[in-house]
Amino acid sequence: MIYNNKFSKVFKMPLFDYEMKYHISKRDYIDLTIKRMRVIFQEKLIHNDMWLGQKNEYEFNVLCENIGLIGAFDHSLAISISSHMICGNVMFTQSDNIQMDKYHDEVNNLNCIYSMCCSEIANGTNVKNLETTVTYDHKQKNLLLHSPSPGSCKFWIGNALYTASVGMVLARLIVNGIDHGPHWFRVPLRDKDDGVLFPGINIISVGPEGGMHGIQMAAIRFNQVSIPLDTMLQRYSSICEEGKYHCEMEEPQRYINLFETFLQERLIPLYMLIKSSATALNITFRYAQNRIISHEPICKKLIMEPLFCQRLYPELLKSAMIMILGKIIIRGFENSWGNKSTYKDLQILASAGKYIGTSLGLDVLRECRLMCGALGFHHYNKIITLQVDAEAALTYAGENSVMSYQIAKHMVRKKRFNNSMVVPVNLAQEVEKKVVADCQQNPLSHAAAQVLSYSYGLDLVIQEVQSSGVLENELLLDLIDVLSPYLSETSNPPVPTVKKITDLVNLISPPSELVTAPIVRADYADTFTSELYIE
């Protein structure tokens, strides 16, 4: 595939030296991230025409794979790119033809860097409580953007601290005293050339963050900022010359269209964890092949130790699980995106991918860190960095518990096994039937929501494996056993073998350029102790 060849070229550039970020200041790391973003866009590894609904939508699978690979290389880089791209998709889906012609190349070629100004500090992404307002001034024929309270300040805004010259702002539109609800606005933040913020815009850092130190996380306050009328994205709504608001569709449908971008966005953290967990497992596996644990009576490597294999094998199964789930979800999106009536089902698919993918993926990273011992805690070996950075994936693009609630409520409403003619055919379906029946008698609990979410995802994977043969039957049975604790079911742990482990490592292997940690080499001890031997 041409994109893999491009990745090999990019990852071998001096600019993409993985260890560089550990020896520079945070500001230099941020600047490095921006330079790397520009290379990624110049090489056309990523661009907004690859989103579903755009002219290159046939490359959507490549887009997800590539953002996942970038995330496995550096979460900060992937999230910085994603922030720009999510803004770009808002522009592509919400702007009219004039706006699209004017800003398409700016977005696609990264001529300007965008930041997603949606989340508020007091309300998160709960847009029902959105406080930021844009008020139409008919006398001046302009709009006034305002943060009316500290709680309304935009918070956790990527790319915004130093670089972004444009913010995609979500705010309530008020025309003639009537609140018309959330709308999108393309708001200039600072002069592109000298970086000076425009009047009424104040930006501060929200750091120090727990991870992803290459991201420019910021808080933004808008203080009666005057913006032109054409900053409002006008595909579905507009304000006429007489100062009256007009919308082409009923409010419920406009509201759904407003947030269609976020459906595709939720696949980004899923794919970042798919590739990150695969990278960490490959590093761990290769370390185990090199780590000598005894010399007598023969040289014995860590991978030959049954107790170690019992730890590694379940994590490989989890990684295979989310890889297969990702492919199911991508196919579902590609097959259904043109039919807006399917968006509710796609939302459940995306929520399942985001919840299960990031939860299991982070579990894998944590276990890989432990399996590599103290060396797993060294940044050069990547695993601890991936783990720390991936913690945020449980929160952004929708907090994971909220995702599980959406999935569970959907399953409880569906009640597909209430009909005695529909019989569960696997463990996941049996669990679903039992828990849904319990929820008919008792309120949905957090624990039940988690169980239903995992049963939903596991059922999809079981059916996929049985129809495609992507895993051997024995591996599928082991995968079900590994996932059964997440379903509150007791079971016997699977029995690993080196062959099973090797097969799964081969199945999930990322590009070799990602598996570059010192501990994957046989001379890793020399590498880490070389300075002790300088005469």
Coordinates of C-alpha atoms in Angstrom, one line a residue:
M1 CA 0.0 0.0 0.0
I2 CA 1.4 3.4 -1.0
Y3 CA 0.5 4.9 2.4
N4 CA 2.7 2.4 4.2
N5 CA 5.6 3.4 1.9
K6 CA 5.0 7.0 2.7
F7 CA 4.9 6.3 6.4
S8 CA 8.3 4.5 6.2
K9 CA 9.7 7.6 4.4
V10 CA 8.2 10.0 7.0
F11 CA 9.2 8.0 10.1
K12 CA 12.8 7.8 8.9
M13 CA 13.1 11.5 8.7
P14 CA 15.4 13.2 11.3
L15 CA 12.4 15.4 12.2
F16 CA 10.6 12.2 13.4
D17 CA 13.3 11.0 15.7
Y18 CA 11.2 9.4 18.4
E19 CA 13.5 10.2 21.3
M20 CA 13.9 13.9 20.5
K21 CA 10.9 15.0 22.5
Y22 CA 12.5 13.8 25.7
H23 CA 15.4 16.2 25.4
I24 CA 13.7 19.5 24.5
S25 CA 11.5 22.0 26.3
K26 CA 7.7 21.7 26.3
R27 CA 7.5 24.7 23.9
D28 CA 10.0 23.1 21.6
Y29 CA 8.0 19.9 21.7
I30 CA 4.9 21.8 20.7
D31 CA 6.7 23.5 17.8
L32 CA 8.1 20.1 16.8
T33 CA 4.5 18.7 16.7
I34 CA 3.4 21.5 14.4
K35 CA 6.4 20.9 12.0
R36 CA 5.5 17.2 12.0
M37 CA 1.9 18.0 11.2
R38 CA 2.9 20.0 8.2
V39 CA 5.0 17.1 6.9
I40 CA 2.0 14.7 7.4
F41 CA -0.2 17.0 5.3
Q42 CA 2.4 17.7 2.7
E43 CA 2.8 14.0 2.1
K44 CA -1.0 13.6 1.9
L45 CA -1.1 10.9 4.5
I46 CA -4.0 12.7 6.0
H47 CA -6.5 15.2 4.6
N48 CA -10.2 16.1 5.1
D49 CA -11.4 14.8 1.7
M50 CA -10.9 11.3 3.2
W51 CA -13.8 11.7 5.6
L52 CA -17.0 10.0 4.8
G53 CA -19.3 12.2 2.8
Q54 CA -16.4 13.9 1.0
K55 CA -14.9 13.2 -2.5
N56 CA -12.2 10.8 -1.3
E57 CA -14.4 8.9 1.1
Y58 CA -13.2 5.6 -0.4
E59 CA -10.0 6.3 1.6
F60 CA -11.8 6.5 5.0
N61 CA -10.4 3.2 6.1
V62 CA -6.9 4.5 5.2
L63 CA -7.6 7.6 7.2
C64 CA -8.5 5.7 10.3
E65 CA -5.5 3.4 9.9
N66 CA -3.2 6.3 9.4
I67 CA -4.4 8.3 12.3
G68 CA -4.0 5.2 14.4
L69 CA -0.4 4.7 13.2
I70 CA 0.4 8.4 14.0
G71 CA -1.1 7.9 17.5
A72 CA 1.1 4.9 18.1
F73 CA 4.1 7.1 17.1
D74 CA 3.0 10.1 19.2
H75 CA -0.4 10.8 20.7
S76 CA 0.3 14.5 20.8
L77 CA 0.8 14.6 17.1
A78 CA -2.3 12.5 16.4
I79 CA -4.6 14.6 18.6
S80 CA -3.2 17.9 17.2
I81 CA -4.0 16.6 13.7
S82 CA -7.4 15.3 14.7
S83 CA -8.4 18.6 16.3
H84 CA -7.7 20.4 13.0
M85 CA -9.4 17.7 11.0
I86 CA -12.5 17.6 13.1
C87 CA -12.8 21.3 12.6
G88 CA -12.3 20.8 8.9
N89 CA -15.1 18.3 8.7
V90 CA -17.4 20.8 10.5
M91 CA -16.5 23.3 7.8
F92 CA -17.0 20.7 5.0
T93 CA -20.4 19.6 6.3
Q94 CA -21.9 22.8 7.7
S95 CA -20.7 25.5 5.2
D96 CA -22.5 26.7 2.1
N97 CA -20.9 26.5 -1.3
I98 CA -19.3 30.0 -1.1
Q99 CA -17.7 29.2 2.2
M100 CA -16.6 25.7 1.0
D101 CA -14.9 27.2 -2.0
K102 CA -13.2 29.8 0.1
Y103 CA -11.8 27.5 2.8
H104 CA -11.5 24.0 1.4
D105 CA -7.9 24.2 0.4
E106 CA -7.0 26.1 3.6
V107 CA -8.2 23.1 5.6
N108 CA -7.0 20.4 3.3
N109 CA -3.5 21.7 2.9
L110 CA -3.1 23.0 6.5
N111 CA -2.6 26.5 5.3
C112 CA -4.2 27.6 8.5
I113 CA -4.3 25.5 11.7
Y114 CA -7.8 25.1 13.3
S115 CA -8.8 24.5 16.9
M116 CA -12.1 22.9 18.0
C117 CA -13.8 25.4 20.4
C118 CA -16.7 23.3 21.5
S119 CA -16.1 22.1 25.1
E120 CA -16.8 24.5 28.0
I121 CA -15.1 24.2 31.4
A122 CA -18.4 23.9 33.3
N123 CA -20.4 21.9 30.8
G124 CA -17.9 19.8 28.9
T125 CA -19.4 18.7 25.6
N126 CA -23.0 18.8 27.0
V127 CA -24.3 21.2 24.4
K128 CA -27.7 21.3 26.1
N129 CA -26.1 23.5 28.7
L130 CA -24.0 25.5 26.3
E131 CA -23.5 29.0 27.5
T132 CA -21.4 30.7 24.9
T133 CA -23.5 33.0 22.8
V134 CA -23.4 34.7 19.4
T135 CA -25.8 37.6 19.2
Y136 CA -26.9 39.2 15.9
D137 CA -26.6 43.1 15.8
H138 CA -28.8 44.2 13.0
K139 CA -27.6 47.8 13.1
Q140 CA -24.0 46.8 12.7
K141 CA -24.9 43.8 10.5
N142 CA -22.5 41.7 12.5
L143 CA -22.3 39.2 15.3
L144 CA -21.1 39.5 18.9
L145 CA -19.4 36.4 20.3
H146 CA -19.4 36.3 24.1
S147 CA -18.5 34.0 27.0
P148 CA -21.0 35.2 29.6
S149 CA -19.5 33.5 32.6
P150 CA -16.3 31.7 33.7
G151 CA -18.1 28.4 33.2
S152 CA -18.7 29.2 29.6
C153 CA -15.0 29.6 28.7
K154 CA -13.9 27.1 26.1
F155 CA -11.6 24.6 27.8
W156 CA -9.2 21.8 26.7
I157 CA -8.9 23.4 23.3
G158 CA -6.1 21.8 21.3
N159 CA -3.8 23.8 19.0
A160 CA -5.0 27.1 20.4
L161 CA -2.3 28.2 22.9
Y162 CA 0.2 29.4 20.3
T163 CA -0.6 28.4 16.8
A164 CA -4.2 28.1 15.7
S165 CA -5.4 31.1 13.7
V166 CA -8.9 29.8 13.4
G167 CA -11.4 28.5 15.9
M168 CA -14.4 26.4 15.0
V169 CA -16.7 27.8 17.7
L170 CA -20.0 26.2 18.9
A171 CA -22.3 28.8 20.4
R172 CA -26.0 29.6 20.8
L173 CA -27.2 31.9 18.1
I174 CA -29.5 34.7 19.4
V175 CA -31.4 36.8 16.8
N176 CA -33.9 39.5 17.8
G177 CA -33.9 38.1 21.4
I178 CA -34.8 34.6 20.2
D179 CA -32.4 31.8 21.1
H180 CA -32.1 29.5 18.1
G181 CA -29.7 27.0 19.8
P182 CA -26.2 25.8 18.9
H183 CA -24.6 26.8 15.6
W184 CA -21.1 26.7 14.2
F185 CA -18.9 29.7 13.6
R186 CA -15.5 30.0 11.9
V187 CA -13.8 32.5 14.1
P188 CA -10.4 34.1 13.4
L189 CA -8.4 33.9 16.6
R190 CA -5.0 35.5 15.8
D191 CA -3.1 37.0 13.0
K192 CA -1.6 34.2 11.0
D193 CA 1.7 35.9 10.4
D194 CA 2.6 37.5 13.8
G195 CA 0.4 35.4 16.1
V196 CA -1.2 38.4 17.8
L197 CA -4.6 37.6 19.2
F198 CA -7.5 39.7 17.9
P199 CA -9.3 42.1 20.2
G200 CA -11.6 40.5 22.8
I201 CA -9.9 37.1 22.6
N202 CA -7.9 35.9 25.7
I203 CA -6.1 32.6 25.7
I204 CA -4.3 30.9 28.6
S205 CA -2.7 27.5 29.1
V206 CA -4.7 24.8 31.0
G207 CA -1.5 22.9 31.9
P208 CA 0.3 21.2 33.3
E209 CA -1.4 18.2 31.7
G210 CA -1.0 14.6 32.8
G211 CA 0.3 13.6 29.3
M212 CA 0.5 14.5 25.6
H213 CA 2.8 17.5 26.3
G214 CA 3.1 18.3 22.6
I215 CA -0.5 19.5 22.5
Q216 CA -1.3 23.2 23.0
M217 CA -4.1 22.9 25.4
A218 CA -5.8 26.2 26.1
A219 CA -8.7 28.0 27.7
I220 CA -10.4 30.7 25.7
R221 CA -12.6 33.6 26.7
F222 CA -14.5 35.6 24.1
N223 CA -15.3 39.1 25.4
Q224 CA -17.9 40.7 23.1
V225 CA -15.9 39.8 20.0
S226 CA -17.2 41.4 16.8
I227 CA -17.2 38.9 14.0
P228 CA -18.6 39.2 10.4
L229 CA -22.0 37.6 9.5
D230 CA -20.3 35.2 7.2
T231 CA -18.4 33.5 10.0
M232 CA -21.6 31.7 10.7
L233 CA -21.6 28.4 8.7
Q234 CA -24.7 28.6 6.5
R235 CA -25.5 25.3 4.8
Y236 CA -28.7 24.9 6.8
S237 CA -29.3 28.2 8.5
S238 CA -28.8 31.9 7.7
I239 CA -29.8 35.5 8.6
C240 CA -31.4 37.4 5.8
E241 CA -30.8 41.1 4.9
E242 CA -33.9 42.0 6.9
G243 CA -32.2 40.5 10.0
K244 CA -34.5 37.5 10.3
Y245 CA -33.3 33.9 11.0
H246 CA -34.1 31.2 8.5
C247 CA -33.5 27.5 8.7
E248 CA -34.1 25.0 5.9
M249 CA -35.3 22.1 8.1
E250 CA -37.1 21.3 11.3
E251 CA -35.1 21.9 14.5
P252 CA -34.6 18.2 15.5
Q253 CA -33.0 17.4 12.1
R254 CA -30.9 20.5 12.1
Y255 CA -29.6 19.5 15.5
I256 CA -28.7 16.0 14.3
N257 CA -26.9 17.4 11.3
L258 CA -25.0 19.8 13.5
F259 CA -23.1 17.0 15.2
E260 CA -22.6 14.4 12.5
T261 CA -18.9 15.2 12.6
F262 CA -18.6 13.7 16.1
L263 CA -19.8 10.3 14.9
Q264 CA -16.7 9.8 12.8
E265 CA -14.5 11.5 15.4
R266 CA -15.1 8.7 17.9
L267 CA -13.3 6.3 15.6
I268 CA -10.1 8.3 16.1
P269 CA -9.4 7.2 19.7
L270 CA -10.4 3.7 18.9
Y271 CA -7.8 3.4 16.1
M272 CA -5.2 5.2 18.2
L273 CA -5.5 2.5 20.8
I274 CA -5.7 -0.4 18.3
K275 CA -2.3 0.6 16.9
S276 CA -0.8 1.7 20.3
S277 CA -1.7 -1.6 22.0
A278 CA -0.4 -3.6 19.0
T279 CA 2.9 -1.6 19.1
A280 CA 3.3 -2.2 22.9
L281 CA 2.6 -5.9 22.5
N282 CA 5.1 -6.3 19.7
I283 CA 7.7 -4.5 21.8
T284 CA 6.9 -6.7 24.8
F285 CA 7.0 -9.9 22.7
R286 CA 10.4 -9.0 21.2
Y287 CA 11.8 -8.0 24.6
A288 CA 10.7 -11.4 25.9
Q289 CA 12.5 -13.1 23.0
N290 CA 15.7 -11.3 24.1
R291 CA 15.4 -11.3 27.9
I292 CA 17.6 -14.1 29.3
I293 CA 16.2 -15.5 32.6
S294 CA 18.6 -18.4 33.1
H295 CA 21.7 -20.1 31.5
E296 CA 21.5 -23.5 33.1
P297 CA 21.0 -26.1 31.9
I298 CA 20.3 -24.2 28.7
C299 CA 19.9 -20.5 27.8
K300 CA 16.3 -19.8 28.7
K301 CA 14.5 -16.7 27.4
L302 CA 11.5 -15.0 29.0
I303 CA 9.2 -16.0 26.2
M304 CA 9.8 -19.7 27.2
E305 CA 8.5 -19.1 30.7
P306 CA 4.8 -20.4 31.0
L307 CA 3.9 -17.9 33.6
F308 CA 5.0 -15.0 31.4
C309 CA 3.0 -16.4 28.5
Q310 CA -0.1 -16.6 30.7
R311 CA 0.2 -12.9 31.2
L312 CA 1.0 -12.0 27.5
Y313 CA -1.6 -14.1 25.8
P314 CA -4.8 -12.5 27.2
E315 CA -3.5 -9.1 26.2
L316 CA -2.9 -10.2 22.7
L317 CA -6.4 -11.5 22.5
K318 CA -7.8 -8.2 23.7
S319 CA -5.7 -6.4 21.1
A320 CA -7.1 -8.7 18.4
M321 CA -10.6 -8.1 19.7
I322 CA -10.4 -4.3 19.2
M323 CA -8.7 -4.7 15.9
I324 CA -11.5 -6.9 14.6
L325 CA -14.1 -4.6 16.2
G326 CA -12.5 -1.6 14.4
K327 CA -12.9 -3.3 11.0
I328 CA -16.5 -4.1 11.7
I329 CA -17.3 -0.5 12.6
I330 CA -15.4 0.9 9.6
R331 CA -17.4 -1.4 7.3
G332 CA -20.7 -0.4 9.0
F333 CA -19.9 3.3 8.6
E334 CA -18.8 2.9 4.9
N335 CA -22.0 0.9 4.1
S336 CA -24.5 3.2 5.8
W337 CA -23.1 6.7 5.9
G338 CA -25.2 7.9 2.9
N339 CA -28.4 7.0 4.7
K340 CA -29.0 9.5 7.6
S341 CA -31.7 7.2 9.0
T342 CA -29.0 4.9 10.1
Y343 CA -27.1 7.5 12.2
K344 CA -28.6 6.4 15.5
D345 CA -27.3 2.8 14.9
L346 CA -23.9 4.2 13.8
Q347 CA -23.8 6.3 17.0
I348 CA -24.1 3.0 19.0
L349 CA -21.4 1.4 16.9
A350 CA -19.1 4.4 17.4
S351 CA -19.8 4.5 21.1
A352 CA -19.0 0.8 21.4
G353 CA -15.7 1.2 19.5
K354 CA -14.7 4.2 21.6
Y355 CA -15.6 2.6 24.9
I356 CA -14.3 -0.9 24.3
G357 CA -11.4 0.1 22.2
T358 CA -9.9 2.6 24.6
S359 CA -10.7 0.7 27.8
L360 CA -9.2 -2.6 26.6
G361 CA -6.4 -0.8 24.8
L362 CA -5.4 1.0 27.9
D363 CA -5.6 -2.3 29.9
V364 CA -3.1 -3.8 27.4
L365 CA -0.7 -0.9 27.7
R366 CA -0.7 -1.1 31.5
E367 CA 0.0 -4.9 31.4
C368 CA 2.7 -4.5 28.8
R369 CA 4.4 -1.9 31.0
L370 CA 4.4 -4.4 33.9
M371 CA 5.6 -7.3 31.8
C372 CA 8.7 -5.4 30.7
G373 CA 9.5 -4.6 34.4
A374 CA 11.5 -1.5 35.1
L375 CA 12.5 -1.2 31.5
G376 CA 8.8 -0.8 30.7
F377 CA 9.0 2.4 32.7
H378 CA 11.7 4.0 30.4
H379 CA 10.4 6.5 27.9
Y380 CA 12.7 5.3 25.1
N381 CA 10.9 1.9 25.3
K382 CA 7.6 3.8 24.4
I383 CA 5.2 1.8 26.5
I384 CA 4.9 4.1 29.5
T385 CA 4.6 7.1 27.2
L386 CA 1.8 5.4 25.3
Q387 CA 0.1 4.5 28.6
V388 CA 0.3 8.0 30.1
D389 CA -0.9 9.7 26.9
A390 CA -3.7 7.2 26.3
E391 CA -5.3 7.9 29.7
A392 CA -6.9 10.9 28.1
A393 CA -8.6 8.7 25.5
L394 CA -11.0 7.6 28.1
T395 CA -12.4 11.1 28.3
Y396 CA -12.1 13.0 25.1
A397 CA -14.6 12.4 22.2
G398 CA -17.1 11.4 24.9
E399 CA -16.4 10.1 28.4
N400 CA -16.3 6.3 28.4
S401 CA -19.0 5.8 31.0
V402 CA -21.4 8.0 29.0
M403 CA -20.6 5.9 25.9
S404 CA -21.5 2.7 27.8
Y405 CA -24.8 4.3 29.0
Q406 CA -25.8 5.1 25.4
I407 CA -25.0 1.5 24.3
A408 CA -26.9 0.0 27.3
K409 CA -30.0 2.2 26.9
H410 CA -30.1 1.2 23.2
M411 CA -30.0 -2.5 24.1
V412 CA -32.6 -2.2 26.9
R413 CA -35.0 -0.4 24.5
K414 CA -34.4 -2.9 21.8
K415 CA -35.1 -6.0 23.9
R416 CA -34.3 -8.3 21.0
F417 CA -34.5 -11.5 23.1
N418 CA -37.9 -10.7 24.6
N419 CA -39.4 -12.7 21.8
S420 CA -39.3 -16.3 22.8
M421 CA -38.6 -17.2 19.1
V422 CA -35.2 -15.4 19.2
V423 CA -32.7 -17.6 21.1
P424 CA -29.2 -16.5 22.1
V425 CA -26.5 -18.3 20.2
N426 CA -23.3 -17.3 22.1
L427 CA -22.2 -16.2 25.5
A428 CA -22.4 -12.5 24.7
Q429 CA -26.1 -12.8 23.7
E430 CA -26.9 -14.9 26.7
V431 CA -25.5 -12.2 29.0
E432 CA -27.4 -9.5 27.0
K433 CA -30.7 -11.4 27.5
K434 CA -30.2 -11.8 31.2
V435 CA -29.0 -8.2 31.9
V436 CA -31.7 -6.6 29.7
A437 CA -34.3 -8.7 31.5
D438 CA -33.0 -7.5 34.9
C439 CA -33.2 -3.9 33.6
Q440 CA -36.9 -4.4 33.0
Q441 CA -37.3 -4.8 36.7
N442 CA -34.6 -2.5 38.1
P443 CA -33.0 0.8 37.0
L444 CA -30.0 0.6 34.7
S445 CA -26.8 0.5 36.8
H446 CA -23.3 1.6 35.9
A447 CA -22.1 -2.0 36.2
A448 CA -25.0 -3.3 34.0
A449 CA -24.1 -0.6 31.4
Q450 CA -20.5 -1.8 31.2
V451 CA -21.6 -5.5 30.9
L452 CA -24.0 -4.7 28.2
S453 CA -21.4 -2.6 26.3
Y454 CA -18.9 -5.5 26.3
S455 CA -21.6 -8.0 25.4
Y456 CA -22.6 -5.8 22.4
G457 CA -19.0 -5.6 21.1
L458 CA -18.1 -9.2 21.8
D459 CA -21.3 -10.4 20.0
L460 CA -20.2 -8.4 16.9
V461 CA -16.7 -9.9 17.0
I462 CA -17.9 -13.5 17.5
Q463 CA -20.2 -13.2 14.5
E464 CA -17.4 -11.6 12.4
V465 CA -14.9 -14.3 13.3
Q466 CA -17.4 -17.1 12.6
S467 CA -18.3 -15.6 9.2
S468 CA -14.8 -14.5 8.1
G469 CA -12.4 -17.0 9.8
V470 CA -10.0 -14.2 10.7
L471 CA -9.2 -16.2 13.9
E472 CA -9.0 -20.0 14.3
N473 CA -11.9 -21.4 16.4
E474 CA -9.5 -22.2 19.3
L475 CA -8.4 -18.6 19.4
L476 CA -12.0 -17.4 19.3
L477 CA -12.9 -19.6 22.3
D478 CA -9.9 -18.2 24.2
L479 CA -11.0 -14.7 23.3
I480 CA -14.4 -15.3 24.7
D481 CA -12.9 -16.7 27.9
V482 CA -10.6 -13.6 28.2
L483 CA -13.6 -11.3 27.8
S484 CA -16.0 -13.2 30.1
P485 CA -14.8 -11.4 33.3
Y486 CA -16.0 -8.2 31.6
L487 CA -19.4 -9.9 31.3
S488 CA -19.4 -10.9 35.0
E489 CA -19.3 -14.5 34.0
T490 CA -16.9 -17.0 35.6
S491 CA -14.8 -19.1 33.3
N492 CA -11.5 -21.0 33.1
P493 CA -8.5 -18.9 31.8
P494 CA -7.4 -19.8 28.3
V495 CA -4.3 -21.9 27.8
P496 CA -1.6 -20.0 25.8
T497 CA 1.1 -21.5 23.6
V498 CA 4.0 -19.8 21.9
K499 CA 2.4 -20.6 18.6
K500 CA -0.9 -18.9 19.5
I501 CA 1.0 -15.9 20.8
T502 CA 3.2 -15.7 17.7
D503 CA 0.1 -16.0 15.4
L504 CA -1.6 -13.1 17.2
V505 CA 1.5 -11.0 17.2
N506 CA 1.7 -11.5 13.4
L507 CA -2.0 -10.7 13.1
I508 CA -1.8 -7.4 14.8
S509 CA 1.7 -6.3 13.8
P510 CA 2.1 -2.6 13.1
P511 CA 4.8 -1.2 10.7
S512 CA 8.3 -2.1 11.8
E513 CA 9.1 1.6 12.0
L514 CA 6.9 1.8 15.2
V515 CA 8.6 -1.1 17.0
T516 CA 11.8 0.8 17.5
A517 CA 12.2 0.7 21.3
P518 CA 15.7 -0.3 22.5
I519 CA 14.4 -3.3 24.4
V520 CA 13.4 -5.0 21.1
R521 CA 17.0 -5.6 20.3
A522 CA 19.2 -8.4 21.7
D523 CA 21.8 -5.8 22.8
Y524 CA 19.4 -3.7 24.8
A525 CA 21.4 -4.2 28.0
D526 CA 24.5 -2.7 26.3
T527 CA 22.4 0.2 25.0
F528 CA 21.1 1.2 28.5
T529 CA 24.4 0.8 30.3
S530 CA 26.9 2.1 27.7
E531 CA 27.6 5.3 29.5
L532 CA 28.8 3.3 32.5
Y533 CA 31.5 1.8 30.4
I534 CA 33.0 5.1 29.0
E535 CA 36.7 5.2 30.1

